[in-house]
PDB file of C-alpha atoms in Angstrom:
ATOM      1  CA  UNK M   1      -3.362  11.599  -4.989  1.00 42.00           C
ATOM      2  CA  UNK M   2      -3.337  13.109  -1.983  1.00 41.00           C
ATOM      3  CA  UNK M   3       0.077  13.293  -0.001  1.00 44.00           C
ATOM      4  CA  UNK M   4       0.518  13.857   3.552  1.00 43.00           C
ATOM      5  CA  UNK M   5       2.355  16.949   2.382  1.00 48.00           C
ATOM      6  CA  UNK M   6      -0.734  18.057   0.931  1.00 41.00           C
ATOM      7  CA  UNK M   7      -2.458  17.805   3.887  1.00 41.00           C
ATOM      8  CA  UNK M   8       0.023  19.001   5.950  1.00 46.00           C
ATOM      9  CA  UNK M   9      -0.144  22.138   3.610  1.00 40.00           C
ATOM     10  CA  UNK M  10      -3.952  22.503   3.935  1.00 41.00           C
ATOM     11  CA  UNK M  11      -3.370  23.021   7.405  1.00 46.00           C
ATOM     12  CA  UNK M  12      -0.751  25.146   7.127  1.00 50.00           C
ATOM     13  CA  UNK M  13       1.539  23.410   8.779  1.00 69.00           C
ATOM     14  CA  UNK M  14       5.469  21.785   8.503  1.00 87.00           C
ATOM     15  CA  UNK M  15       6.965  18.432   9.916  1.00 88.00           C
ATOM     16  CA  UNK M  16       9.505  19.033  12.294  1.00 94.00           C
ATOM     17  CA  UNK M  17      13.048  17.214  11.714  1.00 95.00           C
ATOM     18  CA  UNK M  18      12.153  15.171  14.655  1.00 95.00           C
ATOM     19  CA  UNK M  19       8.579  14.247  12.953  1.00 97.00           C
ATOM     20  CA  UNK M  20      10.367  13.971   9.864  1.00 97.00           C
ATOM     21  CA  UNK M  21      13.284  11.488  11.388  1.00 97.00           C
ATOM     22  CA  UNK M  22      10.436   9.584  13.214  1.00 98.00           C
ATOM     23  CA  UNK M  23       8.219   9.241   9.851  1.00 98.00           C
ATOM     24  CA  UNK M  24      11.651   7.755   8.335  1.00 98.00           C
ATOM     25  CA  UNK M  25      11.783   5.273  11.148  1.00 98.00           C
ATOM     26  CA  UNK M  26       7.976   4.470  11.116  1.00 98.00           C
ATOM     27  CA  UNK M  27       7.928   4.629   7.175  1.00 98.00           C
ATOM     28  CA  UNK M  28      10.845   1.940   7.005  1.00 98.00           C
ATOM     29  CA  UNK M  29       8.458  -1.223   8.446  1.00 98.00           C
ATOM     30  CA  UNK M  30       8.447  -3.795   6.409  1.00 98.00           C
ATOM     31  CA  UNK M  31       4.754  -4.778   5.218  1.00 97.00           C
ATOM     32  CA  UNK M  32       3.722  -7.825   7.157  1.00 95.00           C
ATOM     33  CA  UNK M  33       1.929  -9.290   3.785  1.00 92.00           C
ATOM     34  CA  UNK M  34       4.235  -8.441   1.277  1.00 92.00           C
ATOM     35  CA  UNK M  35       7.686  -7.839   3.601  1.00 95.00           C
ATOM     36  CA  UNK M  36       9.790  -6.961   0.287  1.00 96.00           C
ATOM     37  CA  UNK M  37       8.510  -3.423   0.660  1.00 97.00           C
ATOM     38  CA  UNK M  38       7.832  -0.787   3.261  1.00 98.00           C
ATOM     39  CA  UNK M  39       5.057   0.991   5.113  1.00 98.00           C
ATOM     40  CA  UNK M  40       6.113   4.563   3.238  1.00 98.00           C
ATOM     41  CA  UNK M  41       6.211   2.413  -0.317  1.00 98.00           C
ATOM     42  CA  UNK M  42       2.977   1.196   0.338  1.00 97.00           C
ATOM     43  CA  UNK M  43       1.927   4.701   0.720  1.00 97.00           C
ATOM     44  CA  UNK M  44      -0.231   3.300   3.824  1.00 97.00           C
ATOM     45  CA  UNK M  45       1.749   5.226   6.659  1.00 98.00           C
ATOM     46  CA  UNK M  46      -0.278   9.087   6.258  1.00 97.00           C
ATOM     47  CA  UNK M  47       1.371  10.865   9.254  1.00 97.00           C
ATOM     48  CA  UNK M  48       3.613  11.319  12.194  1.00 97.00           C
ATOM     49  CA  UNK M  49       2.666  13.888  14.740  1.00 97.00           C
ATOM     50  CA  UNK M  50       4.757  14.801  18.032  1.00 97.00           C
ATOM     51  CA  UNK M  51       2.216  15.473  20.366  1.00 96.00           C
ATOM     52  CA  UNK M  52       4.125  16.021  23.435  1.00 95.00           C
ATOM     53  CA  UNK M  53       7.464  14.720  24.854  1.00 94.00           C
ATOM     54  CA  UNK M  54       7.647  10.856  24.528  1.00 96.00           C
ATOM     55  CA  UNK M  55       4.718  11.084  22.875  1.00 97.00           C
ATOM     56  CA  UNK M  56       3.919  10.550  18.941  1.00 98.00           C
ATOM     57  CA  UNK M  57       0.752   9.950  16.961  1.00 98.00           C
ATOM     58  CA  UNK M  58       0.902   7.719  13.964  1.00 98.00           C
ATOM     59  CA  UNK M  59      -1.818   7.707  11.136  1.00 98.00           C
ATOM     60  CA  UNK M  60      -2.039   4.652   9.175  1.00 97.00           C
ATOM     61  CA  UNK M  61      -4.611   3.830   6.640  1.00 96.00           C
ATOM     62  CA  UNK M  62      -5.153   0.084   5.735  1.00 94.00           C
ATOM     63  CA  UNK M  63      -5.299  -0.949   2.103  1.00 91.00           C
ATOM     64  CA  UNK M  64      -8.493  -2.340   2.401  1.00 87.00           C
ATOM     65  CA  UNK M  65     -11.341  -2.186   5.682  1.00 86.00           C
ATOM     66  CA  UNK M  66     -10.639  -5.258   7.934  1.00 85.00           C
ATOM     67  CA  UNK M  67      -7.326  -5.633   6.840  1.00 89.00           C
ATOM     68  CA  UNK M  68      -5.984  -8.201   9.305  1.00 89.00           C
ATOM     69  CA  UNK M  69      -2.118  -7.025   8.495  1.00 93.00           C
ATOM     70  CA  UNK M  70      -3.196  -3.337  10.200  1.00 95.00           C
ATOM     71  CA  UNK M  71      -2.683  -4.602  13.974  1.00 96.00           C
ATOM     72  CA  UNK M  72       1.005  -6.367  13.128  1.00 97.00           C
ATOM     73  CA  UNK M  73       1.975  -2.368  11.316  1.00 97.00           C
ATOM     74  CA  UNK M  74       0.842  -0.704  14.291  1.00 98.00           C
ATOM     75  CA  UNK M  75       2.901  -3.120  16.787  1.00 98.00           C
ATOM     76  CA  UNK M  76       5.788  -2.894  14.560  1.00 98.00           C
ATOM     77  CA  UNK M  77       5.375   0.853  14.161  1.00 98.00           C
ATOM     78  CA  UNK M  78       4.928   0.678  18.050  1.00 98.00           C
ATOM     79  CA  UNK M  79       8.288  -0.982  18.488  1.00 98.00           C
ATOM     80  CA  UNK M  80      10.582   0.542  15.769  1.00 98.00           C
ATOM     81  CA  UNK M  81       9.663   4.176  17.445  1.00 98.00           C
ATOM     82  CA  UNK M  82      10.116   2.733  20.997  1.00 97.00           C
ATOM     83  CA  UNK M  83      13.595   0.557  20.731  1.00 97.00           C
ATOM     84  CA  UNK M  84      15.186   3.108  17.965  1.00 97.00           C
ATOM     85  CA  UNK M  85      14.343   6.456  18.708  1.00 96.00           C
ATOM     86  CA  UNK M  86      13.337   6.001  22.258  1.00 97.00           C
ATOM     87  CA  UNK M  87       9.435   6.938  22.160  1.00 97.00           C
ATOM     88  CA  UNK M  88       7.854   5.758  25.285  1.00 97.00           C
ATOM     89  CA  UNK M  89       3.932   6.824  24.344  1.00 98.00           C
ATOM     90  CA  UNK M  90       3.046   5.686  20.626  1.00 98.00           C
ATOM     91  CA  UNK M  91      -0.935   5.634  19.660  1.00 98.00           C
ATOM     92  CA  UNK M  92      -0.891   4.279  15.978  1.00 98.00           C
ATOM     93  CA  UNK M  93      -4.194   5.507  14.502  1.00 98.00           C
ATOM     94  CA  UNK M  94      -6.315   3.691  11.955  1.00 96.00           C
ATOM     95  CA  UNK M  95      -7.833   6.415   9.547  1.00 96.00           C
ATOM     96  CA  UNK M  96      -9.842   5.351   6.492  1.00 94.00           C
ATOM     97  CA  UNK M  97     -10.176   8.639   4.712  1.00 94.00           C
ATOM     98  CA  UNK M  98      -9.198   9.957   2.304  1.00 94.00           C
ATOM     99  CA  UNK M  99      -8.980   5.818   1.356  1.00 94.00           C
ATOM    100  CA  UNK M 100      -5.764   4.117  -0.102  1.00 94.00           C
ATOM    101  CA  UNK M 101      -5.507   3.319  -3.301  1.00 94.00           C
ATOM    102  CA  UNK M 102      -2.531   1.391  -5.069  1.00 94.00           C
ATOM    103  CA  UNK M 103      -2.071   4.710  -6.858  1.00 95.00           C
ATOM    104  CA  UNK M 104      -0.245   5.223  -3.357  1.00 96.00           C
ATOM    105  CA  UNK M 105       2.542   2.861  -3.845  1.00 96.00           C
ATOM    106  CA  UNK M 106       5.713   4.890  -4.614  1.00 97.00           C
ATOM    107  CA  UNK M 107       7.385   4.354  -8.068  1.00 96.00           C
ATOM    108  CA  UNK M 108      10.103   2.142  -5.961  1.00 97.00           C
ATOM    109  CA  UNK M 109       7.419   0.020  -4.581  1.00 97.00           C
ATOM    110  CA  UNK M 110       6.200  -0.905  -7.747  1.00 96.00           C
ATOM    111  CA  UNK M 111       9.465  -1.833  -8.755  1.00 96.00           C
ATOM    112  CA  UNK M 112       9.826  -4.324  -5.660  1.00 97.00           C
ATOM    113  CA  UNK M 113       6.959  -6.024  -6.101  1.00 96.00           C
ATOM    114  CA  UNK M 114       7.673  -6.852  -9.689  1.00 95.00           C
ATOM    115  CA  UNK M 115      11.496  -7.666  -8.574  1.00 96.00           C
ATOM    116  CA  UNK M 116       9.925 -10.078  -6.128  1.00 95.00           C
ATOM    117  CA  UNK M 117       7.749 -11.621  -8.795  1.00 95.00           C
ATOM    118  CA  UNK M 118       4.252 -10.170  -7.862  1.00 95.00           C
ATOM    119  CA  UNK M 119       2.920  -7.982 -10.714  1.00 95.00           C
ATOM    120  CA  UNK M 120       2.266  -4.447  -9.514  1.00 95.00           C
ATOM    121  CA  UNK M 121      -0.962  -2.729  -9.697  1.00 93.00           C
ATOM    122  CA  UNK M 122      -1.197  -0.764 -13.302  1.00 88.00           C
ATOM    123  CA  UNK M 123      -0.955   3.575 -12.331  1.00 79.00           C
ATOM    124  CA  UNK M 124      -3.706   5.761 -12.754  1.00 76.00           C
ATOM    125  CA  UNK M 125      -6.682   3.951 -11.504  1.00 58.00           C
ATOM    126  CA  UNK M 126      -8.073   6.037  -8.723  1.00 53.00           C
ATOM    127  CA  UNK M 127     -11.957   7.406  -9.194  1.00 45.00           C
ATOM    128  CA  UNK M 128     -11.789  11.051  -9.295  1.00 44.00           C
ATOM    129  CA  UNK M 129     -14.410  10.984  -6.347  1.00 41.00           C
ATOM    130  CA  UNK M 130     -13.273   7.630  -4.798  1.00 46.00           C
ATOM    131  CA  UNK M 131     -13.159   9.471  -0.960  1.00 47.00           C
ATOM    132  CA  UNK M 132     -16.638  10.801  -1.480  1.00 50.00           C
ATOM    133  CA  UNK M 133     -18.696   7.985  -3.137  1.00 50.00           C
ATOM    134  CA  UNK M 134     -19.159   4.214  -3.123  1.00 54.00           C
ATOM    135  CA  UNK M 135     -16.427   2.295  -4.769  1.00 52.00           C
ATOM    136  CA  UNK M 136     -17.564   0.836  -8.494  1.00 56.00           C
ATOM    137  CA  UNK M 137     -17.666  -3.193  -8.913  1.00 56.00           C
ATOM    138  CA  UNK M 138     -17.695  -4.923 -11.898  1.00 55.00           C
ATOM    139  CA  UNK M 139     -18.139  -8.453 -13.400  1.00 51.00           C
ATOM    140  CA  UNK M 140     -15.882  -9.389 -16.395  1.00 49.00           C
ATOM    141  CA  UNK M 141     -14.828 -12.891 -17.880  1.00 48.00           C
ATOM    142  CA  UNK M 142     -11.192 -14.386 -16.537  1.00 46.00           C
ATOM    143  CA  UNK M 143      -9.211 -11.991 -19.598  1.00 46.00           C
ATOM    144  CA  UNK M 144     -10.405  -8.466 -17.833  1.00 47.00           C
ATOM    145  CA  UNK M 145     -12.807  -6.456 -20.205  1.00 47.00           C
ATOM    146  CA  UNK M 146     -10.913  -3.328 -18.447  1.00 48.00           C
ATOM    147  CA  UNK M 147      -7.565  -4.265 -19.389  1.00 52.00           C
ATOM    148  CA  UNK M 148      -8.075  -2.972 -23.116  1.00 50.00           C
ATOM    149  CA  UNK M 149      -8.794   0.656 -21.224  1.00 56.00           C
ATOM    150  CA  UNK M 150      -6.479  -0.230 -18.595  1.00 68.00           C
ATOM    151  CA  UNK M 151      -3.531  -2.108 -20.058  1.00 82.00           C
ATOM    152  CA  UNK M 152      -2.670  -5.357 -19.661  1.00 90.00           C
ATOM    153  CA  UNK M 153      -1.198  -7.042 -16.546  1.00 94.00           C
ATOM    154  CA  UNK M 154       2.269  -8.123 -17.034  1.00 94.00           C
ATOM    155  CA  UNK M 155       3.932 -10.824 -16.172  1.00 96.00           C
ATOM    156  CA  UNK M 156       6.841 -10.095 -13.517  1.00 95.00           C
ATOM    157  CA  UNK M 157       8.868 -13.227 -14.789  1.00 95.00           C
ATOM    158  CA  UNK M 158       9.247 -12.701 -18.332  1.00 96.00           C
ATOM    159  CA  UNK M 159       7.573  -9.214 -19.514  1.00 95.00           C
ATOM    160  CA  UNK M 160       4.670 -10.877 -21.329  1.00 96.00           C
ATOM    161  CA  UNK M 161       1.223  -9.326 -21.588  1.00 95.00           C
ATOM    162  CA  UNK M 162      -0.495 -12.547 -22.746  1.00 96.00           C
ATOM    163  CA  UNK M 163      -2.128 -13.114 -19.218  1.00 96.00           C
ATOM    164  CA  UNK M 164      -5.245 -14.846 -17.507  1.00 96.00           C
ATOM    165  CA  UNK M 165      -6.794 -14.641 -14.518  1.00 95.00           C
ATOM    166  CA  UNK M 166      -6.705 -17.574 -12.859  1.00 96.00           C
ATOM    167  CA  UNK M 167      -8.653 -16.302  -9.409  1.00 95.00           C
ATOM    168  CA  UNK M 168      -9.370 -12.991  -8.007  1.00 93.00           C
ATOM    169  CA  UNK M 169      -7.954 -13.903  -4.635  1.00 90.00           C
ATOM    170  CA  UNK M 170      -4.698 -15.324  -4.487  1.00 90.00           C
ATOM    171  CA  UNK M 171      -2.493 -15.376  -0.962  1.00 86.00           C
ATOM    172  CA  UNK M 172      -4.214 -12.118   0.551  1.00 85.00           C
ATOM    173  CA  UNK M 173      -7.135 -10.283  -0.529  1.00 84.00           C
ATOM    174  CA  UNK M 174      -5.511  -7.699  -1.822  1.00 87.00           C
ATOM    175  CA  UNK M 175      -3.849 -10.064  -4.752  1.00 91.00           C
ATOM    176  CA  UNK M 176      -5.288 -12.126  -7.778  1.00 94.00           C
ATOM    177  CA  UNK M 177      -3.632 -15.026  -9.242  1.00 96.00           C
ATOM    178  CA  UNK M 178      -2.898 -14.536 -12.843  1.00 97.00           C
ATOM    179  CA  UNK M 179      -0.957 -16.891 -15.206  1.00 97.00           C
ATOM    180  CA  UNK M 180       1.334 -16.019 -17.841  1.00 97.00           C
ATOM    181  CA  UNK M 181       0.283 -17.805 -21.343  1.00 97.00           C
ATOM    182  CA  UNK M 182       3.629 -16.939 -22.778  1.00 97.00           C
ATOM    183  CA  UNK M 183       6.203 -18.537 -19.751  1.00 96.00           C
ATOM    184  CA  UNK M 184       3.113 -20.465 -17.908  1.00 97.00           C
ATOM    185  CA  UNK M 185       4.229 -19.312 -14.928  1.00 96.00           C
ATOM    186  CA  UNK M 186       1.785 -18.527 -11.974  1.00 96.00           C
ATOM    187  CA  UNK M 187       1.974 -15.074 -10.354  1.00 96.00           C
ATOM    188  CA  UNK M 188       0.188 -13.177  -7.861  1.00 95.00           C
ATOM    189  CA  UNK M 189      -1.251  -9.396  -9.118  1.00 96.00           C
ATOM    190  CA  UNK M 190      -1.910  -6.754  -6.669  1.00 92.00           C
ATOM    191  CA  UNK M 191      -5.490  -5.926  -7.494  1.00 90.00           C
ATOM    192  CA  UNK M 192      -5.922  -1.707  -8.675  1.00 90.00           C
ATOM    193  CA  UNK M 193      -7.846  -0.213  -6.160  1.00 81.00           C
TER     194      UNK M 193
END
């Protein structure tokens, strides 16, 4: 994965406490979608730059192109930074490389969404070249012919890996519907990217 520390290391460069405080800030946002977690959990909130006084650059790269949730994080972003640590100028930039993956979302995201009843996405599923080539698609009946490889997807109600997919869209793009066959319960499953 590649971390914003890792970048900020490639350039040979440190966060300042104020960048640092104002990533906190900007990193605390509630996702629009999914409002149980955060910008930072997400891992969709790359950097916060000071470029001058009153004036900070955000980088924020969307889960998916088009994502229609991107405008609301960059108003909120916009806001937090203005009303709580008095930032007049804030540009919130959309960058789509290196891409998001859910390999992103933090450990404590992960254990949100399940909390929250929405299975997270299973670790580990990022193509070794996914910022340099096209991203793979593949057809498979309703039980996932990946999930033998992959794991199953389980249920965030009662543990169970007896699942189905029910649809690959469920209340955003970025989620399937999946039922459990153990508890019958519905859930949603954010989709491994």
């Amino acid at each position: 994965m590649v971390t914003t520390e890792s970048r900020h290391a490639a350039h040979g460069t440190e966060r300042t406490a104020l960048e640092e405080r104002l990533r906190a800030l900007a990193g605390s946002v509630p996702d629009p979608e999914l409002p149980v977690i955060t910008l930072e959990e997400l891992g969709v909130l790359r950097e916060v730059r000071v470029l001058g006084p009153g004036h900070v650059e955000v980088d924020l790269t969307p889960t998916y192109t088009g994502c229609p949730a991107v405008r609301t994080m960059a108003t909120d972003i916009e806001t937090v930074l203005r009303d709580r640590a008095g930032i007049p100028e804030v540009t919130v930039r959309t960058v789509l490389a290196p891409a998001w993956s859910t390999d992103d979302i933090s450990a404590e995201g992960r254990r949100k969404l399940a909390e929250f009843g929405v299975a997270p996405p299973r670790p580990g599923h990022r193509a070794a070249d996914r910022t340099t080539g096209p991203v793979p698609v593949g057809l498979s009946p309703t039980r996932h012919a990946g999930e033998a490889a992959a794991g199953p997807v389980r249920c965030p109600h009662c543990g169970s890996a007896d699942t189905e997919l029910l649809s690959r869209f469920s209340s955003t793009a970025c989620k399937a519907l999946r039922r459990c066959l153990t508890c019958r319960e519905p859930f949603d499953h954010f989709k491994e990217l």
